[in-house]
Tab-separated table of C-alpha atoms in Angstrom:
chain	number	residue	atom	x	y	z
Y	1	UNK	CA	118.213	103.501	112.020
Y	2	UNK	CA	118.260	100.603	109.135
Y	3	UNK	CA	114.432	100.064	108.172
Y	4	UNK	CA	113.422	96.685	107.410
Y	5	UNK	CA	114.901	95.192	105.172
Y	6	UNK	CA	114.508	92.043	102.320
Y	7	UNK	CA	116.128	89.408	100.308
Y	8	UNK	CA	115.958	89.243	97.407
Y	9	UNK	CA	114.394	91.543	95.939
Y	10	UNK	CA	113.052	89.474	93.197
Y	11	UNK	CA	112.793	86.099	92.833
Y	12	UNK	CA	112.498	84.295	89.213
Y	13	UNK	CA	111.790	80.279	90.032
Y	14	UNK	CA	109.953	77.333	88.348
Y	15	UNK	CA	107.156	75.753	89.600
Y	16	UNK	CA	107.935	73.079	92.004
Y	17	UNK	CA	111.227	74.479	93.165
Y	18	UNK	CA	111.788	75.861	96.370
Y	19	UNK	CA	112.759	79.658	97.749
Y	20	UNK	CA	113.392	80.861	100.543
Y	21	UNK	CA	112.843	84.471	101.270
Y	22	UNK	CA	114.333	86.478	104.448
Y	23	UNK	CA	113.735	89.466	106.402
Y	24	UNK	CA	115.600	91.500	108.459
Y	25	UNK	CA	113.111	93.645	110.702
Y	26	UNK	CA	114.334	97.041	112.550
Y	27	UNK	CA	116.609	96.291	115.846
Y	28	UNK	CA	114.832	95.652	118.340
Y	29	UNK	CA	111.777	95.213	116.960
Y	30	UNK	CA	109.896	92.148	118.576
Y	31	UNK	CA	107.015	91.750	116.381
Y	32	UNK	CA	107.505	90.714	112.495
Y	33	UNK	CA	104.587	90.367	110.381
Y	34	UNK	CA	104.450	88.497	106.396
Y	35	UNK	CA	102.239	89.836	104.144
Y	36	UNK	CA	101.199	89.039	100.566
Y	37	UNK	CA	100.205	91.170	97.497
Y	38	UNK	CA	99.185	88.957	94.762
Y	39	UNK	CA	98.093	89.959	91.141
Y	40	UNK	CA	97.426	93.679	92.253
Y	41	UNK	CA	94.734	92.655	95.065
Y	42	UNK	CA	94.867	93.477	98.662
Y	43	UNK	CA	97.367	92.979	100.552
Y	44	UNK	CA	97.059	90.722	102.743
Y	45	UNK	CA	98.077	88.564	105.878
Y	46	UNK	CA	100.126	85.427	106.276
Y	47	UNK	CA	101.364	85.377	109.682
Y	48	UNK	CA	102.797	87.674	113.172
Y	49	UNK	CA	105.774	86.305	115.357
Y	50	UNK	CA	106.682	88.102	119.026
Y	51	UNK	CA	109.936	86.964	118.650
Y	52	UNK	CA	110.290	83.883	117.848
Y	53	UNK	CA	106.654	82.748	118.451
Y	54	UNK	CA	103.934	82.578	115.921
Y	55	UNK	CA	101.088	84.456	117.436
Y	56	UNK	CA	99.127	84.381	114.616
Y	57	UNK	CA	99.601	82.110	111.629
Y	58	UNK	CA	95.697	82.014	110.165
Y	59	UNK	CA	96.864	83.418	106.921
Y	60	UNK	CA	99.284	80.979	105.628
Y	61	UNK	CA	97.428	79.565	102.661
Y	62	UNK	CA	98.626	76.012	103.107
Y	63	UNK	CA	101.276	73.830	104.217
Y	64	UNK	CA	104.038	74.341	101.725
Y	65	UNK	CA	105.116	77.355	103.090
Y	66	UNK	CA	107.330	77.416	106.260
Y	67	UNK	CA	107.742	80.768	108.267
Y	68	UNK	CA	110.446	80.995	110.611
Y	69	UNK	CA	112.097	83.401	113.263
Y	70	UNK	CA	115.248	81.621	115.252
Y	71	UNK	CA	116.638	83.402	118.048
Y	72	UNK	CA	113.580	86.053	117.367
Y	73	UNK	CA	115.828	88.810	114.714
Y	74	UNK	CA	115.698	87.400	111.150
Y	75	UNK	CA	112.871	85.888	109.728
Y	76	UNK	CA	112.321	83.071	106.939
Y	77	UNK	CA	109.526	82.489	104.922
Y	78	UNK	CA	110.240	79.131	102.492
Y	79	UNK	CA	107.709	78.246	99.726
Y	80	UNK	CA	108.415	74.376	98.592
Y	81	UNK	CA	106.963	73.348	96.150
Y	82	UNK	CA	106.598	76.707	94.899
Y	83	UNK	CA	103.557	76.613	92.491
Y	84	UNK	CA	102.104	79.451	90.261
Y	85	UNK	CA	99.639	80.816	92.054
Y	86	UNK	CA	102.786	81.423	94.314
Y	87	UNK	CA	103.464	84.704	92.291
Y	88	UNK	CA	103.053	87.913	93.956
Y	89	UNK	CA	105.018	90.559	96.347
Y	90	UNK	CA	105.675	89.561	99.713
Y	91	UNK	CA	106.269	91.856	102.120
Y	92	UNK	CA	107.566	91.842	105.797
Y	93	UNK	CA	107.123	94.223	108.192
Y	94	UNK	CA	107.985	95.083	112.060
Y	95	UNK	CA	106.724	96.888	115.366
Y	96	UNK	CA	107.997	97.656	118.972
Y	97	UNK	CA	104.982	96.995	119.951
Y	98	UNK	CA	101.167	97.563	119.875
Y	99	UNK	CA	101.154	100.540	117.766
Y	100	UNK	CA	97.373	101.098	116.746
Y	101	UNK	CA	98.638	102.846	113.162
Y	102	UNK	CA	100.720	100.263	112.032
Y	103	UNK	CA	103.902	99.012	111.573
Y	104	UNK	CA	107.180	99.960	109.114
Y	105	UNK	CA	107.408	97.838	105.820
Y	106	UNK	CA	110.318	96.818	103.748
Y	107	UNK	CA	110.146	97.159	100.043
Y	108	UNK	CA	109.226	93.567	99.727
Y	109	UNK	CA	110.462	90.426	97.611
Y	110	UNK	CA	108.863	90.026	93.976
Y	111	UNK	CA	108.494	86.386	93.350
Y	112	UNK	CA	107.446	85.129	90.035
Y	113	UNK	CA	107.019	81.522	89.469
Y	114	UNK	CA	107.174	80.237	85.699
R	1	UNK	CA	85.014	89.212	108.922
R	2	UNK	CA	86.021	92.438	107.457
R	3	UNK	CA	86.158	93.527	104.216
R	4	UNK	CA	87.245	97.452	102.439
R	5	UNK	CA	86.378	98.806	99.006
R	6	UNK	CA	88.306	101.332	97.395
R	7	UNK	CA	88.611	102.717	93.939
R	8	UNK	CA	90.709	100.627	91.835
R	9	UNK	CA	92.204	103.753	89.876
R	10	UNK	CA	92.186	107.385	89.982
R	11	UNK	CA	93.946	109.817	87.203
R	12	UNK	CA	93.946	114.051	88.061
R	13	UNK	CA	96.220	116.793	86.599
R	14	UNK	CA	99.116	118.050	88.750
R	15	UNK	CA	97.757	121.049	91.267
R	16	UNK	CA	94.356	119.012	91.339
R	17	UNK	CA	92.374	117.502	94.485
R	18	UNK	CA	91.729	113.795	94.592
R	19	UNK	CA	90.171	112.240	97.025
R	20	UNK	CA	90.358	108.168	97.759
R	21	UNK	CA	87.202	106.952	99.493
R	22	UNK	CA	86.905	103.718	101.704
R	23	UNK	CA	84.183	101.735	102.879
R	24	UNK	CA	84.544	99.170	105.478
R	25	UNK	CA	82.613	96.145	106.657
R	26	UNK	CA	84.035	95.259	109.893
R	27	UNK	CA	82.804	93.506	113.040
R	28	UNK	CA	84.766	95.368	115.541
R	29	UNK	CA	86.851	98.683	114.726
R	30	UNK	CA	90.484	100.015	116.533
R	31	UNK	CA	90.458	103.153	113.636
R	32	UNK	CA	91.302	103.236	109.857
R	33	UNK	CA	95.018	104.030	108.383
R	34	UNK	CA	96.033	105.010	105.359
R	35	UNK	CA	99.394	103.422	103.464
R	36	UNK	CA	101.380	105.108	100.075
R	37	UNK	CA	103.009	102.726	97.775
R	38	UNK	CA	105.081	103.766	95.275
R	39	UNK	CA	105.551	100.778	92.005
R	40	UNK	CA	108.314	98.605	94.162
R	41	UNK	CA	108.873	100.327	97.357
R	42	UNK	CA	107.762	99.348	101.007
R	43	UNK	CA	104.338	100.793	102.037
R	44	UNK	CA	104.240	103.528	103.715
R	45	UNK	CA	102.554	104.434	106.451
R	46	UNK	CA	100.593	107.888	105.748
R	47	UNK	CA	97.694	108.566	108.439
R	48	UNK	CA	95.410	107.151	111.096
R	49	UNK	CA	92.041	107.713	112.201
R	50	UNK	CA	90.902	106.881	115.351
R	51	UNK	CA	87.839	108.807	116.169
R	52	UNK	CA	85.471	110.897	113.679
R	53	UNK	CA	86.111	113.813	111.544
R	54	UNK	CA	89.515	115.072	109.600
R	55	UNK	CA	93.131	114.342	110.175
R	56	UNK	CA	95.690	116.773	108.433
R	57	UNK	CA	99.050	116.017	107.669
R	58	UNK	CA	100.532	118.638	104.758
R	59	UNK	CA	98.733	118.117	101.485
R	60	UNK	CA	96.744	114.977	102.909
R	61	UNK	CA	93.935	114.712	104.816
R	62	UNK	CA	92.332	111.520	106.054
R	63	UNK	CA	88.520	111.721	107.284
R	64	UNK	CA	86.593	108.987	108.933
R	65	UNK	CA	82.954	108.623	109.839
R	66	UNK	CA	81.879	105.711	112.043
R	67	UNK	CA	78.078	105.864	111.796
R	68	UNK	CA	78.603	105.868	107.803
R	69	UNK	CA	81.683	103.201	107.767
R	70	UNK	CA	83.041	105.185	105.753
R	71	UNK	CA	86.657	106.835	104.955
R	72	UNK	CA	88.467	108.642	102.589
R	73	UNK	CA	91.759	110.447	101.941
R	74	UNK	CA	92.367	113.231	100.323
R	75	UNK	CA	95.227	114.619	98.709
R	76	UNK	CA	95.811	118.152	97.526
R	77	UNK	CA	98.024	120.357	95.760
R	78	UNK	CA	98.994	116.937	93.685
R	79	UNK	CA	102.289	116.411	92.402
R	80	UNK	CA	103.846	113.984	90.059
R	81	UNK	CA	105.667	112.299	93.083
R	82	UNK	CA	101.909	111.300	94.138
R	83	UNK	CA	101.626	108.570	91.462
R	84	UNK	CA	101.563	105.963	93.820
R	85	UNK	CA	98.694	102.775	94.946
R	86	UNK	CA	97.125	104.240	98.228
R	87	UNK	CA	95.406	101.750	100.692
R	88	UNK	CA	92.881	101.864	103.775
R	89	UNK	CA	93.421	98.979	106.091
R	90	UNK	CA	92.045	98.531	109.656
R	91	UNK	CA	93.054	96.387	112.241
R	92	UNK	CA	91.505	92.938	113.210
R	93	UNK	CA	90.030	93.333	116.643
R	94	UNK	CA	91.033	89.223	117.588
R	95	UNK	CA	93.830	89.245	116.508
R	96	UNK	CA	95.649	92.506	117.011
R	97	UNK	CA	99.001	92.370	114.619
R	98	UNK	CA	96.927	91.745	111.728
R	99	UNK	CA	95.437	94.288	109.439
R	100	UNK	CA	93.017	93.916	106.568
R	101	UNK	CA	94.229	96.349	103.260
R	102	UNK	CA	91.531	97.235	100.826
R	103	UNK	CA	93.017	96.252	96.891
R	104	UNK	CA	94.330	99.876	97.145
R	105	UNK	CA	93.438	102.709	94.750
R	106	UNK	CA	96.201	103.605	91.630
R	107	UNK	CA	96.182	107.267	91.848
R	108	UNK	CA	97.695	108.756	88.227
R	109	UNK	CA	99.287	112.038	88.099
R	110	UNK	CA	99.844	113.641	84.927
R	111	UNK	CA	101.102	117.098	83.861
């Protein structure tokens, strides 16, 4: 089965433009979760959908970045305006359900912004 | 809130024994898990401990002790395909789909 999978990998943009990255989580998979490695710190939280819900969106750090999940497969996650502090790996990841281990990552999208 | 501390970096031989420690501040607990990251690739998911005392999987081992908050993985036998960032995360209790990740711990393998 296809894991989960990102686009783009890496992402080169100035400050104050916009991006949009996407995610692709395993079939089937109900629950897709953002997550954000900045500046080699912990990784951490932005937001969980159940399909196209937001269940949880206490980690998005402020309003400039939209998270999305029509028809509950694909997900969005748009950054406008994109500033510098911006920078970092994001990373999506997906579930069936309520594993207690944890979930199956993709490789993650490597924004920089200049 | 929750918080985990873990080594920032770790450097052994190959053949050697490392082992990652983790101490947690949490207000609730579901278990601790373990995650492998090579430079670029997804995390991946590596162990879980629920209850007290040692997990083995192959070369690693993940341990856990509740009274101590306190965790640690250890991996043996290391190889160069071990270079990697390890982290302990555990799960927030409100708010189930969301896990807290330690900084993670750069673990250096050289010849």
């Amino acid at each position: 089965e296809a894991g989960v999978t990102q686009f783009p990998s890496h992402s080169v943009i100035e400050k104050g433009q916009t991006v949009t990255l996407r995610c692709d989580p395993i079939s089937g998979h109900d629950n897709l979760y953002w997550y954000r490695r900045v500046m080699g710190k912990e990784i951490k939280f932005l937001l969980h959908f159940v399909k196209e819900s937001k269940q949880d969106e206490s980690g998005m750090p402020n309003n400039r970045f939209l998270a999305e999940r029509t028809g509950g497969t694909y997900s969005t996650l748009k950054v406008q305006p994109a500033e510098l502090e911006d920078s970092g790996v994001y990373f999506c990841a997906s579930s069936l359900g309520t594993e207690l281990y944890g979930y199956t990552f993709g490789s993650g999208t490597r924004l920089t912004v200049v | 809130g929750q918080s985990l501390e873990q080594p920032s970096e770790v450097t052994a031989v190959e053949g050697a024994i490392v082992q990652i420690n983790c101490t947690y501040q949490t207000s609730g607990f579901y278990g601790l898990s373990w995650y492998q990251q090579h430079d670029g690739g997804a995390p991946t998911f590596l162990s879980y401990n629920a209850l007290d005392g040692l997990e083995e999987t192959g070369r690693f081992s993940s341990f856990l002790s509740r009274s101590d908050s306190y965790g640690y993985l250890l991996l043996q036998e290391l190889q160069m395909k071990d270079s990697a960032s390890y982290f302990c995360a555990v799960r927030d209790l409100k708010s189930w789909g969301k896990f807290q990740f330690g900084a993670g711990t750069q673990v250096v393998v050289t010849p």
